[in-house]
Amino acid sequence: MVRDETQQQASRHIDTPAQSLPTTPWPGIGAEQQLPERPQTHSLPQGRLILHKQENFYVSTVNRRHQRVHPLRKPTGVTSALPKILPQQQTRIADSETRRMPRLDTLNTTRRSRFPIPLWLETLGLLLVLVGIGLAHAYNMFNYPRYELDEGTYIASAWSILQGQLMPYAYGYAHPPAGWIQLATWIPLFNGFFAFGNALNTGRAIVLLYKLGSALLVYLITRRLSARRSLGLLAMVIFALTPLGITYQREIYLDNIAIFWFLLSLFLLVTGNSRLRAIIFSALTLGIAILSKEVLILLMPAMLYAVWLYTTSFQRKFALVAFGYTTLALCSAWILMALMRGEFFSYTWHLPWDNHAHLSLLQTILEQTKRTQSEGSLGTSFSQWMGLDSLLVVISIVAPVFNLVFGFRQRNQLLLSLLALSFWLLFIRGGVVFPYYIIPLIPLVAMNCAFTCATLARWISQVTRLPLLQGILVLLAIAAIVPYDILHAQPIYTHDYAQEQRQAMDWMREHLPRNTVVVIPPQYFVDMRVSGGEAVGAHSPFPKAQLFFNVATDPSIYHDQLKDNWQNIDYILVDPDVILHLNMIREVKGGSSILQQALKHSVERAHFYDISIYQVQHKI
């Protein structure tokens, strides 16, 4: 009975009224069943017709202009002929129910602002804030802090990329090369390495661009997650103006490059509205972040949770697989490179196909995991952090824990908490911790702090029953942070810690012969090996300048080039980094290298605070 009624109802929708039928019969059909007139079409602005429409979806035609259609494919509109051609089709259509698609609402739905601001005004204000952030980071950037060893290593590696090599010496797989490949990409745009005096100054100018991009992304992510501009501005100010951030985010560290790509990945994910294109691009940028600094792989589980949050329920499984596969596939390029170079497995394992000594990716990873806190401890780094910005260090612990507790109702808070706490695992694992390791944590702390302040302000406004008080308290927090940061950032803008290093380069330019073997830290490498460097000037470069670490540990240098003879070394530049690493090498290898032997037979020729230049006294 129900089936008969359903069939009759379907027939009423399929059959065409008699008065609209033409006089020409349809071939093969009785005269009583004639062709219906083609209904008058009303095109949409895009040239489409809606054929069927329900709450969550609609079916429309596709209109491609100037497309020729074969006559056999032209629609006839003979729906009444369907029972004759396919007898069971009418019953099947009548019995089936249209599947209702799930709702496409994602977690971060936008809401209308109580005080709407035009987009152009918001953009103008944002540009002014970015200009202020740029000035705060650029002022005295070339004088404070001093040029660090890792900065010289990465800028020297960028120079090697432009020469067709991964590094000046054998690539040891300490880090993936994507970070200094990006630095090398920027160098031609700055008209060479010495646009700002020396190579490290140019590198710091490049890092400033990444800093501004990261600050903008912190604002956009926080604004999207909270739907409030004031919270985005608060997170942006905390991230950009903290003395801790200004100190380490000025330097040429791979972390500053990687965190930009990570924030871009998170931004694409939370603003993608569950689109597959956004998910794939988010995965690609996360892969670039990991290839820029491998420690960001610690954030991968939390990012998978973000994919779960910001995709619709019927897309989640596919989105998780697509995101994870794309990220890991891109990261596997590093492993694939090691396999193709025959440097994945360690030579010490004596595998059948290994017949020559070489560096190894797996061996380097194992050595990295075995590094102890004797090289850099959490306690020492924590003391330096507290000296620069004790408030931010305390917030970096309190805010993520607060959001973890109260984030089960606000999943945005929970996500930010998981991201920050995931990176804390790097500090508490018991291995080596250098002070600059905190760089990726700073933007995560800034966003966590903004949400914590918003929660507290909301509670206060609910108690006082003053809704406007919530926004006022956030603005007061911004007004309090700016003078606090300026007060604690006085040394950053007044001290010149790089002066002695520039003086050492000037002295070598004027006093050292160009054909001598000079052993130097990485900070001076590009300026001594490339024409126009600060240690070269208008003269020819130093083609025999060598890095101290490779002279002490690389057989291709101390054995092949220097013939295991300390007398083939002419000058040595010594600073605290050189002394520290030589002592570490002595503990690991035992005995003394030719570099240490040369130091025993040398005399000091110049001294600049904690930098000394020694001349080796050769035996006749």
Coordinates of C-alpha atoms in Angstrom, one line a residue:
M1 CA 0.0 0.0 0.0
V2 CA 2.8 2.4 0.9
R3 CA 4.7 1.4 -2.2
D4 CA 1.7 2.1 -4.4
E5 CA 1.3 5.6 -2.9
T6 CA 5.0 6.3 -3.3
Q7 CA 4.9 5.1 -7.0
Q8 CA 1.9 7.3 -7.7
Q9 CA 3.6 10.3 -6.0
A10 CA 6.7 9.7 -8.1
S11 CA 4.6 9.4 -11.3
R12 CA 3.0 12.7 -10.6
H13 CA 6.5 14.3 -10.5
I14 CA 7.7 12.5 -13.6
D15 CA 4.7 12.8 -15.9
T16 CA 4.1 16.0 -17.8
P17 CA 0.7 17.7 -18.0
A18 CA -1.3 17.0 -21.1
Q19 CA -1.8 20.6 -22.1
S20 CA 1.9 21.2 -22.3
L21 CA 2.5 18.4 -24.8
P22 CA 3.3 19.1 -28.5
T23 CA 1.5 17.4 -31.4
T24 CA 4.5 15.5 -32.7
P25 CA 4.6 12.0 -31.2
W26 CA 7.8 10.5 -29.8
P27 CA 9.2 7.7 -32.1
G28 CA 8.4 4.3 -30.8
I29 CA 5.8 5.6 -28.3
G30 CA 2.1 5.8 -28.6
A31 CA 0.5 8.9 -29.9
E32 CA -1.0 9.5 -26.4
Q33 CA 2.5 9.9 -25.0
Q34 CA 4.0 12.9 -26.8
L35 CA 7.0 15.1 -26.2
P36 CA 6.7 17.8 -23.5
E37 CA 7.5 21.3 -24.4
R38 CA 11.0 22.4 -23.2
P39 CA 10.4 24.5 -20.1
Q40 CA 11.5 28.1 -20.2
T41 CA 14.9 28.4 -18.6
H42 CA 15.9 31.1 -16.2
S43 CA 19.7 31.3 -15.9
L44 CA 21.5 32.2 -12.8
P45 CA 24.3 34.9 -13.1
Q46 CA 26.9 32.1 -13.6
G47 CA 24.8 30.5 -16.3
R48 CA 23.5 27.6 -14.3
L49 CA 20.1 26.2 -13.4
I50 CA 19.2 24.7 -10.1
L51 CA 17.5 21.3 -10.8
H52 CA 17.1 20.2 -7.2
K53 CA 17.6 22.0 -3.9
Q54 CA 17.6 20.9 -0.3
E55 CA 18.9 22.4 3.0
N56 CA 22.5 21.3 2.6
F57 CA 23.1 20.8 -1.1
Y58 CA 21.7 21.5 -4.5
V59 CA 22.1 20.0 -8.0
S60 CA 22.6 22.4 -10.9
T61 CA 23.5 22.3 -14.5
V62 CA 26.9 23.3 -15.9
N63 CA 27.0 25.9 -18.6
R64 CA 30.3 26.1 -20.5
R65 CA 30.2 28.8 -23.1
H66 CA 31.1 28.0 -26.7
Q67 CA 31.1 24.2 -26.0
R68 CA 29.8 22.2 -28.9
V69 CA 27.4 19.3 -27.8
H70 CA 26.9 16.2 -29.9
P71 CA 23.3 15.9 -31.1
L72 CA 22.9 12.6 -29.4
R73 CA 23.9 14.1 -26.1
K74 CA 21.4 17.0 -26.2
P75 CA 18.7 16.7 -23.6
T76 CA 15.2 16.0 -24.8
G77 CA 13.2 16.3 -21.7
V78 CA 11.2 13.1 -22.3
T79 CA 10.8 12.0 -18.7
S80 CA 7.5 10.3 -19.4
A81 CA 9.4 7.7 -21.6
L82 CA 11.4 6.5 -18.7
P83 CA 9.0 3.7 -17.6
K84 CA 8.9 2.4 -21.1
I85 CA 12.7 2.2 -21.5
L86 CA 13.6 1.2 -17.9
P87 CA 10.6 -0.3 -16.2
Q88 CA 12.2 -0.7 -12.8
Q89 CA 13.9 2.7 -12.7
Q90 CA 10.8 4.5 -11.6
T91 CA 10.2 2.2 -8.7
R92 CA 13.9 2.4 -7.6
I93 CA 13.8 6.2 -7.6
A94 CA 10.5 6.3 -5.7
D95 CA 11.8 3.9 -3.0
S96 CA 15.1 5.6 -2.4
E97 CA 15.7 8.5 -0.1
T98 CA 17.9 11.4 -0.8
R99 CA 21.0 11.2 1.4
R100 CA 21.3 14.2 3.6
M101 CA 24.9 15.6 3.7
P102 CA 26.4 16.5 7.1
R103 CA 26.7 20.1 8.1
L104 CA 29.9 21.8 7.0
D105 CA 30.4 24.0 10.0
T106 CA 33.9 23.9 11.3
L107 CA 35.2 24.6 14.8
N108 CA 36.3 28.2 14.3
T109 CA 33.1 29.9 13.2
T110 CA 33.3 33.6 12.9
R111 CA 31.1 36.0 14.8
R112 CA 30.1 39.5 14.2
S113 CA 32.1 42.1 16.1
R114 CA 30.4 44.3 18.6
F115 CA 32.4 47.2 17.2
P116 CA 33.0 46.5 13.5
I117 CA 36.1 47.9 12.0
P118 CA 36.5 48.4 8.2
L119 CA 39.1 46.1 6.6
W120 CA 41.2 49.0 5.3
L121 CA 41.4 50.5 8.7
E122 CA 42.5 47.2 10.3
T123 CA 45.1 46.7 7.5
L124 CA 46.4 50.2 8.0
G125 CA 46.7 49.7 11.8
L126 CA 48.4 46.4 11.3
L127 CA 50.9 47.9 8.9
L128 CA 51.8 50.6 11.5
V129 CA 52.2 47.9 14.2
L130 CA 54.5 45.9 11.9
V131 CA 56.6 49.0 11.2
G132 CA 57.0 49.5 14.9
I133 CA 58.0 45.9 15.4
G134 CA 60.5 46.2 12.5
L135 CA 62.1 49.2 14.1
A136 CA 62.2 47.5 17.5
H137 CA 64.1 44.6 16.0
A138 CA 66.3 46.5 13.5
Y139 CA 67.6 49.1 15.9
N140 CA 71.1 48.1 17.1
M141 CA 70.6 44.7 15.4
F142 CA 74.1 44.6 14.0
N143 CA 75.7 45.3 17.4
Y144 CA 73.7 43.2 19.8
P145 CA 73.9 40.3 20.4
R146 CA 77.4 39.3 19.4
Y147 CA 77.9 37.2 16.3
E148 CA 77.4 33.5 17.4
L149 CA 79.1 30.4 16.0
D150 CA 76.0 28.9 14.6
E151 CA 75.2 32.1 12.7
G152 CA 78.5 31.9 10.9
T153 CA 77.9 28.2 10.2
Y154 CA 74.6 28.8 8.5
I155 CA 75.7 31.8 6.5
A156 CA 78.8 29.9 5.3
S157 CA 76.5 27.1 4.3
A158 CA 74.3 29.5 2.3
W159 CA 77.4 30.7 0.5
S160 CA 78.2 27.0 -0.3
I161 CA 74.8 26.5 -1.8
L162 CA 75.5 29.3 -4.2
Q163 CA 78.7 27.5 -5.1
G164 CA 76.9 24.3 -5.8
Q165 CA 77.7 22.5 -2.5
L166 CA 75.6 21.8 0.6
M167 CA 78.3 23.0 3.0
P168 CA 81.9 24.4 2.8
Y169 CA 83.1 20.9 4.0
A170 CA 81.6 17.5 4.0
Y171 CA 77.9 17.6 4.9
G172 CA 77.4 15.8 8.3
Y173 CA 73.6 15.7 8.5
A174 CA 73.5 17.7 11.8
H175 CA 70.4 19.5 10.3
P176 CA 68.4 19.3 7.1
P177 CA 69.7 21.8 4.5
A178 CA 66.4 23.6 3.8
G179 CA 67.1 26.4 6.2
W180 CA 70.3 27.7 4.6
I181 CA 69.0 26.9 1.2
Q182 CA 66.4 29.6 1.9
L183 CA 69.1 32.0 3.1
A184 CA 70.9 31.4 -0.1
T185 CA 67.8 32.2 -2.1
W186 CA 67.5 35.6 -0.4
I187 CA 71.2 36.6 -1.0
P188 CA 70.8 37.7 -4.7
L189 CA 67.8 39.8 -3.7
F190 CA 70.1 41.7 -1.3
N191 CA 72.8 42.2 -4.0
G192 CA 75.2 39.9 -2.3
F193 CA 76.5 39.0 1.1
F194 CA 77.8 42.4 2.1
A195 CA 74.8 44.7 1.5
F196 CA 74.9 45.7 5.2
G197 CA 78.7 45.6 5.8
N198 CA 79.5 42.0 6.5
A199 CA 77.8 38.6 5.8
L200 CA 76.3 38.2 9.2
N201 CA 74.6 41.6 9.1
T202 CA 73.0 40.7 5.8
G203 CA 71.9 37.4 7.3
R204 CA 70.3 39.2 10.2
A205 CA 68.4 41.5 7.8
I206 CA 67.0 38.4 6.1
V207 CA 65.9 36.9 9.5
L208 CA 64.1 40.2 10.2
L209 CA 61.8 39.5 7.3
Y210 CA 60.9 36.1 8.7
K211 CA 60.3 37.8 12.1
L212 CA 57.8 40.3 10.6
G213 CA 56.1 37.4 8.8
S214 CA 55.8 35.4 12.0
A215 CA 54.4 38.4 13.9
L216 CA 51.7 38.9 11.3
L217 CA 50.8 35.2 11.4
V218 CA 50.6 35.2 15.2
Y219 CA 48.0 38.0 14.9
L220 CA 46.0 36.3 12.2
I221 CA 46.0 32.9 13.9
T222 CA 44.9 34.4 17.3
R223 CA 42.3 36.6 15.7
R224 CA 40.9 33.7 13.8
L225 CA 40.8 31.3 16.8
S226 CA 39.3 33.9 19.1
A227 CA 37.3 36.0 16.6
R228 CA 38.7 39.1 18.4
R229 CA 41.2 41.6 17.1
S230 CA 42.2 42.7 20.5
L231 CA 43.5 39.2 21.4
G232 CA 45.3 39.0 18.1
L233 CA 47.0 42.3 18.9
L234 CA 47.9 41.2 22.4
A235 CA 49.5 38.0 21.2
M236 CA 51.4 39.9 18.5
V237 CA 52.8 42.4 21.0
I238 CA 53.9 39.7 23.5
F239 CA 55.6 37.7 20.7
A240 CA 57.3 40.7 19.0
L241 CA 58.4 42.9 21.9
T242 CA 59.6 40.5 24.6
P243 CA 63.4 41.1 25.3
L244 CA 63.8 37.3 25.1
G245 CA 62.4 37.3 21.6
I246 CA 64.3 40.4 20.3
T247 CA 67.6 38.9 21.5
Y248 CA 67.3 35.5 19.9
Q249 CA 65.0 36.3 17.0
R250 CA 67.6 38.8 15.6
E251 CA 70.2 36.0 15.1
I252 CA 70.6 33.7 12.1
Y253 CA 69.2 30.6 13.7
L254 CA 67.3 27.9 11.8
D255 CA 64.6 28.1 14.4
N256 CA 63.6 31.6 13.3
I257 CA 63.1 30.3 9.7
A258 CA 61.3 27.1 10.8
I259 CA 58.8 28.8 13.1
F260 CA 57.6 31.1 10.3
W261 CA 56.7 28.0 8.2
F262 CA 55.1 26.3 11.1
L263 CA 52.9 29.3 11.8
L264 CA 52.0 29.5 8.2
S265 CA 51.0 25.8 8.3
L266 CA 48.8 26.4 11.4
F267 CA 47.3 29.5 9.7
L268 CA 46.3 27.6 6.6
L269 CA 44.8 24.9 8.7
V270 CA 42.6 27.1 10.9
T271 CA 41.4 29.3 8.1
G272 CA 41.0 26.6 5.4
N273 CA 37.3 25.8 6.2
S274 CA 38.1 22.1 5.7
R275 CA 39.1 22.6 2.1
L276 CA 41.5 19.9 0.8
R277 CA 43.6 22.5 -0.9
A278 CA 44.3 24.2 2.4
I279 CA 45.0 20.9 4.2
I280 CA 47.6 19.9 1.6
F281 CA 49.3 23.3 1.6
S282 CA 49.3 23.2 5.4
A283 CA 51.0 19.8 5.3
L284 CA 53.6 21.1 2.8
T285 CA 54.5 24.1 4.9
L286 CA 54.8 22.0 8.0
G287 CA 57.2 19.7 6.0
I288 CA 59.3 22.8 5.1
A289 CA 59.3 23.8 8.8
I290 CA 60.6 20.4 9.8
L291 CA 63.2 20.4 7.0
S292 CA 64.3 23.8 8.2
K293 CA 64.7 22.6 11.8
E294 CA 64.1 19.0 12.6
V295 CA 63.0 19.5 16.2
L296 CA 59.7 20.9 15.1
I297 CA 58.6 17.3 14.4
L298 CA 57.7 17.3 18.1
L299 CA 54.7 19.4 17.1
M300 CA 53.4 16.9 14.6
P301 CA 51.0 15.1 17.0
A302 CA 49.4 18.4 18.0
M303 CA 49.1 19.4 14.4
L304 CA 47.2 16.1 13.7
Y305 CA 44.8 17.1 16.4
A306 CA 44.4 20.5 14.7
V307 CA 43.5 18.7 11.5
W308 CA 40.9 16.7 13.5
L309 CA 39.4 20.0 14.9
Y310 CA 39.3 22.1 11.8
T311 CA 37.9 19.6 9.3
T312 CA 34.3 18.4 9.1
S313 CA 33.4 15.0 10.5
F314 CA 32.9 13.2 7.2
Q315 CA 36.3 14.5 6.0
R316 CA 38.4 13.8 9.1
K317 CA 39.8 10.4 8.2
F318 CA 40.8 11.3 4.7
A319 CA 42.2 14.7 5.9
L320 CA 44.3 13.0 8.6
V321 CA 45.7 10.6 6.1
A322 CA 46.3 13.3 3.4
F323 CA 48.0 15.7 5.9
G324 CA 50.2 13.1 7.5
Y325 CA 51.2 11.4 4.3
T326 CA 52.0 14.8 2.6
T327 CA 54.1 16.0 5.5
L328 CA 56.1 12.8 6.0
A329 CA 56.6 12.4 2.2
L330 CA 58.2 15.8 2.0
C331 CA 60.3 15.2 5.1
S332 CA 61.4 11.9 3.7
A333 CA 63.3 13.8 1.0
W334 CA 66.1 14.2 3.6
I335 CA 66.3 10.5 4.1
L336 CA 66.1 9.9 0.4
M337 CA 69.0 12.2 -0.2
A338 CA 71.1 10.3 2.3
L339 CA 70.2 7.0 0.7
M340 CA 71.1 8.2 -2.8
R341 CA 74.4 9.5 -1.5
G342 CA 75.1 6.2 0.2
E343 CA 75.3 7.9 3.6
F344 CA 72.2 6.6 5.4
F345 CA 73.8 3.7 7.3
S346 CA 77.0 4.1 9.3
Y347 CA 80.3 2.9 7.9
T348 CA 81.2 1.4 11.3
W349 CA 78.4 -1.2 10.9
H350 CA 80.5 -2.8 8.1
L351 CA 77.6 -3.6 5.8
P352 CA 78.5 -5.6 2.6
W353 CA 78.0 -2.7 0.2
D354 CA 80.0 -0.2 2.4
N355 CA 83.6 -0.2 1.2
H356 CA 84.7 3.4 2.1
A357 CA 84.5 5.6 5.1
H358 CA 81.7 8.3 5.0
L359 CA 79.4 10.3 7.2
S360 CA 76.0 8.8 8.1
L361 CA 72.6 10.2 8.8
L362 CA 71.7 7.5 11.2
Q363 CA 75.0 7.8 13.0
T364 CA 74.6 11.5 13.3
I365 CA 71.1 11.2 14.8
L366 CA 72.3 8.7 17.3
E367 CA 75.2 11.0 18.3
Q368 CA 72.7 13.9 18.6
T369 CA 70.5 11.9 21.0
K370 CA 73.5 11.1 23.2
R371 CA 74.5 14.7 23.7
T372 CA 74.4 15.4 27.4
Q373 CA 73.8 18.6 29.4
S374 CA 77.5 19.1 29.8
E375 CA 77.4 20.9 26.4
G376 CA 74.4 23.0 27.4
S377 CA 72.1 22.4 30.4
L378 CA 68.5 23.4 31.0
G379 CA 69.5 25.1 34.3
T380 CA 72.0 27.4 32.5
S381 CA 69.6 28.2 29.7
F382 CA 66.8 28.8 32.2
S383 CA 69.0 31.3 34.1
Q384 CA 69.7 33.2 30.9
W385 CA 66.0 33.3 30.0
M386 CA 65.1 34.6 33.5
G387 CA 67.7 37.3 33.1
L388 CA 66.2 38.5 29.9
D389 CA 62.5 38.2 30.6
S390 CA 61.4 36.5 33.7
L391 CA 57.7 37.3 33.2
L392 CA 57.6 35.5 29.9
V393 CA 59.4 32.5 31.3
V394 CA 56.8 32.2 34.1
I395 CA 54.0 32.7 31.6
S396 CA 55.4 30.0 29.3
I397 CA 54.7 27.5 32.1
V398 CA 51.5 28.9 33.6
A399 CA 49.5 29.8 30.5
P400 CA 49.8 26.3 28.7
V401 CA 48.8 24.5 31.9
F402 CA 45.9 26.9 32.5
N403 CA 44.6 26.4 28.9
L404 CA 45.1 22.6 29.3
V405 CA 42.8 22.6 32.4
F406 CA 40.1 24.9 31.0
G407 CA 40.5 23.9 27.3
F408 CA 38.2 20.9 27.3
R409 CA 35.3 23.3 26.7
Q410 CA 37.3 25.6 24.4
R411 CA 39.2 23.3 22.1
N412 CA 41.1 26.2 20.6
Q413 CA 42.7 26.8 23.9
L414 CA 43.4 23.1 24.3
L415 CA 45.2 23.0 20.9
L416 CA 47.5 25.9 21.8
S417 CA 48.2 24.3 25.1
L418 CA 49.2 21.0 23.5
L419 CA 51.5 22.8 21.0
A420 CA 53.4 24.6 23.8
L421 CA 53.6 21.6 26.1
S422 CA 54.8 19.4 23.2
F423 CA 57.7 21.7 22.7
W424 CA 58.5 21.7 26.5
L425 CA 59.4 18.0 26.0
L426 CA 62.5 19.1 24.2
F427 CA 63.7 20.9 27.4
I428 CA 62.8 18.3 30.0
R429 CA 64.1 15.2 28.1
G430 CA 67.5 15.4 29.8
G431 CA 69.6 16.2 26.8
V432 CA 71.5 19.2 25.7
V433 CA 69.6 22.5 25.8
F434 CA 71.0 25.7 24.3
P435 CA 69.4 29.1 25.2
Y436 CA 68.2 29.7 21.6
Y437 CA 66.1 26.5 21.8
I438 CA 63.3 28.7 23.2
I439 CA 62.7 30.5 19.9
P440 CA 59.9 28.2 18.6
L441 CA 58.2 28.3 22.0
I442 CA 57.8 32.1 22.1
P443 CA 54.9 32.5 19.6
L444 CA 53.1 29.5 21.2
V445 CA 53.5 31.1 24.6
A446 CA 52.2 34.5 23.2
M447 CA 49.0 32.9 21.8
N448 CA 48.5 30.8 25.0
C449 CA 48.9 34.0 27.1
A450 CA 46.3 35.9 25.0
F451 CA 43.7 33.1 25.5
T452 CA 44.5 32.9 29.2
C453 CA 44.0 36.7 29.6
A454 CA 40.8 36.5 27.6
T455 CA 39.4 33.8 29.9
L456 CA 40.3 35.7 33.0
A457 CA 38.8 38.9 31.6
R458 CA 35.6 37.1 30.7
W459 CA 35.3 35.8 34.2
I460 CA 35.7 39.3 35.6
S461 CA 33.2 40.8 33.2
Q462 CA 30.7 38.1 34.1
V463 CA 31.1 38.8 37.8
T464 CA 30.8 42.5 37.4
R465 CA 28.1 42.2 34.7
L466 CA 30.0 44.6 32.5
P467 CA 30.5 43.0 29.0
L468 CA 32.7 45.9 27.8
L469 CA 35.1 45.3 30.7
Q470 CA 36.5 42.2 28.9
G471 CA 37.9 44.2 26.0
I472 CA 39.1 47.0 28.2
L473 CA 41.1 44.6 30.3
V474 CA 42.8 43.2 27.2
L475 CA 43.7 46.6 26.0
L476 CA 45.1 47.5 29.5
A477 CA 47.2 44.3 29.3
I478 CA 48.7 45.5 26.0
A479 CA 49.3 49.0 27.5
A480 CA 51.2 47.4 30.4
I481 CA 53.3 45.0 28.4
V482 CA 54.8 47.7 26.0
P483 CA 56.5 49.8 28.7
Y484 CA 57.6 46.6 30.6
D485 CA 59.3 45.3 27.5
I486 CA 60.9 48.7 26.7
L487 CA 62.2 48.9 30.3
H488 CA 63.8 45.5 30.2
A489 CA 65.2 45.9 26.7
Q490 CA 67.6 48.7 27.5
P491 CA 70.8 46.7 27.0
I492 CA 69.5 45.4 23.7
Y493 CA 69.5 49.0 22.3
T494 CA 72.6 50.4 24.0
H495 CA 75.3 47.7 24.1
D496 CA 77.7 46.8 21.3
Y497 CA 78.8 43.2 21.8
A498 CA 80.0 42.7 18.2
Q499 CA 82.5 45.5 18.1
E500 CA 85.5 43.3 19.0
Q501 CA 84.6 40.8 16.3
R502 CA 84.6 43.6 13.7
Q503 CA 87.9 44.9 15.0
A504 CA 89.4 41.4 14.6
M505 CA 88.3 41.3 11.0
D506 CA 89.7 44.8 10.4
W507 CA 93.1 43.8 11.9
M508 CA 93.3 40.7 9.8
R509 CA 92.5 42.7 6.7
E510 CA 95.4 45.0 7.3
H511 CA 98.1 42.7 8.7
L512 CA 97.7 39.1 7.4
P513 CA 99.3 37.9 4.1
R514 CA 96.7 36.6 1.7
N515 CA 98.4 33.2 1.1
T516 CA 98.6 32.2 4.8
V517 CA 96.7 29.4 6.4
V518 CA 94.4 31.1 8.9
V519 CA 92.2 29.0 11.3
I520 CA 89.1 30.9 12.2
P521 CA 85.6 30.4 13.8
P522 CA 82.6 30.3 11.3
Q523 CA 81.6 33.9 12.0
Y524 CA 84.6 35.1 9.9
F525 CA 84.5 32.5 7.1
V526 CA 82.5 34.3 4.4
D527 CA 84.1 37.7 5.1
M528 CA 87.5 36.1 4.6
R529 CA 86.8 33.8 1.6
V530 CA 84.7 36.1 -0.6
S531 CA 85.8 39.2 -2.3
G532 CA 84.3 42.4 -0.7
G533 CA 84.0 40.9 2.8
E534 CA 84.8 43.0 5.8
A535 CA 88.0 41.0 6.5
V536 CA 89.1 41.5 2.8
G537 CA 88.0 44.9 1.8
A538 CA 89.3 45.9 -1.7
H539 CA 92.1 43.3 -1.5
S540 CA 92.0 39.7 -2.5
P541 CA 90.4 37.1 -0.2
F542 CA 92.0 34.5 2.0
P543 CA 91.7 31.2 0.0
K544 CA 93.4 29.1 2.7
A545 CA 91.2 30.2 5.6
Q546 CA 89.9 27.1 7.4
L547 CA 87.3 26.5 10.1
F548 CA 88.8 25.4 13.4
F549 CA 86.4 22.5 13.9
N550 CA 87.3 20.9 10.6
V551 CA 91.0 21.5 11.1
A552 CA 90.7 19.5 14.4
T553 CA 88.4 16.7 13.3
D554 CA 88.1 16.4 9.5
P555 CA 90.8 14.0 7.9
S556 CA 90.4 15.7 4.5
I557 CA 91.7 18.9 6.1
Y558 CA 94.3 17.9 8.8
H559 CA 95.6 14.9 6.8
D560 CA 95.1 15.6 3.1
Q561 CA 95.7 19.4 3.1
L562 CA 97.8 20.0 6.2
K563 CA 99.7 16.7 6.1
D564 CA 99.2 16.1 9.9
N565 CA 101.8 18.9 10.5
W566 CA 100.9 21.8 12.8
Q567 CA 103.7 23.9 11.1
N568 CA 101.5 24.2 8.0
I569 CA 99.2 26.5 10.1
D570 CA 100.2 30.2 10.2
Y571 CA 97.6 32.1 12.2
I572 CA 94.8 31.1 14.6
L573 CA 91.9 33.3 15.8
V574 CA 90.8 32.1 19.3
D575 CA 87.6 33.1 21.1
P576 CA 85.6 31.4 23.9
D577 CA 83.8 29.2 21.4
V578 CA 87.1 27.9 20.0
I579 CA 88.4 27.1 23.5
L580 CA 85.2 25.4 24.6
H581 CA 85.0 23.1 21.5
L582 CA 88.7 22.3 21.5
N583 CA 88.3 21.1 25.1
M584 CA 85.3 19.0 24.1
I585 CA 87.2 17.5 21.2
R586 CA 90.1 16.6 23.5
E587 CA 87.7 14.8 25.9
V588 CA 86.0 12.8 23.1
K589 CA 89.0 11.9 20.9
G590 CA 91.8 11.9 23.5
G591 CA 95.2 13.4 22.8
S592 CA 95.8 16.7 21.0
S593 CA 95.0 17.6 17.5
I594 CA 97.4 19.5 15.2
L595 CA 95.4 22.7 16.0
Q596 CA 96.2 22.3 19.7
Q597 CA 99.8 21.6 18.9
A598 CA 99.9 24.7 16.8
L599 CA 98.5 26.8 19.7
K600 CA 101.3 25.5 21.9
H601 CA 103.8 26.9 19.5
S602 CA 102.2 30.3 18.9
V603 CA 102.5 33.9 20.2
E604 CA 99.7 36.4 20.5
R605 CA 99.8 39.2 17.9
A606 CA 96.5 41.0 18.6
H607 CA 93.9 41.0 21.4
F608 CA 90.4 42.4 21.4
Y609 CA 88.6 41.8 24.7
D610 CA 88.0 38.0 24.6
I611 CA 89.4 37.5 21.1
S612 CA 93.0 36.8 20.4
I613 CA 94.9 36.3 17.2
Y614 CA 98.0 34.0 17.4
Q615 CA 100.9 33.5 15.0
V616 CA 102.3 30.0 14.9
Q617 CA 106.1 30.0 15.3
H618 CA 107.5 27.5 12.8
K619 CA 110.6 25.5 13.5
I620 CA 113.4 26.0 11.0

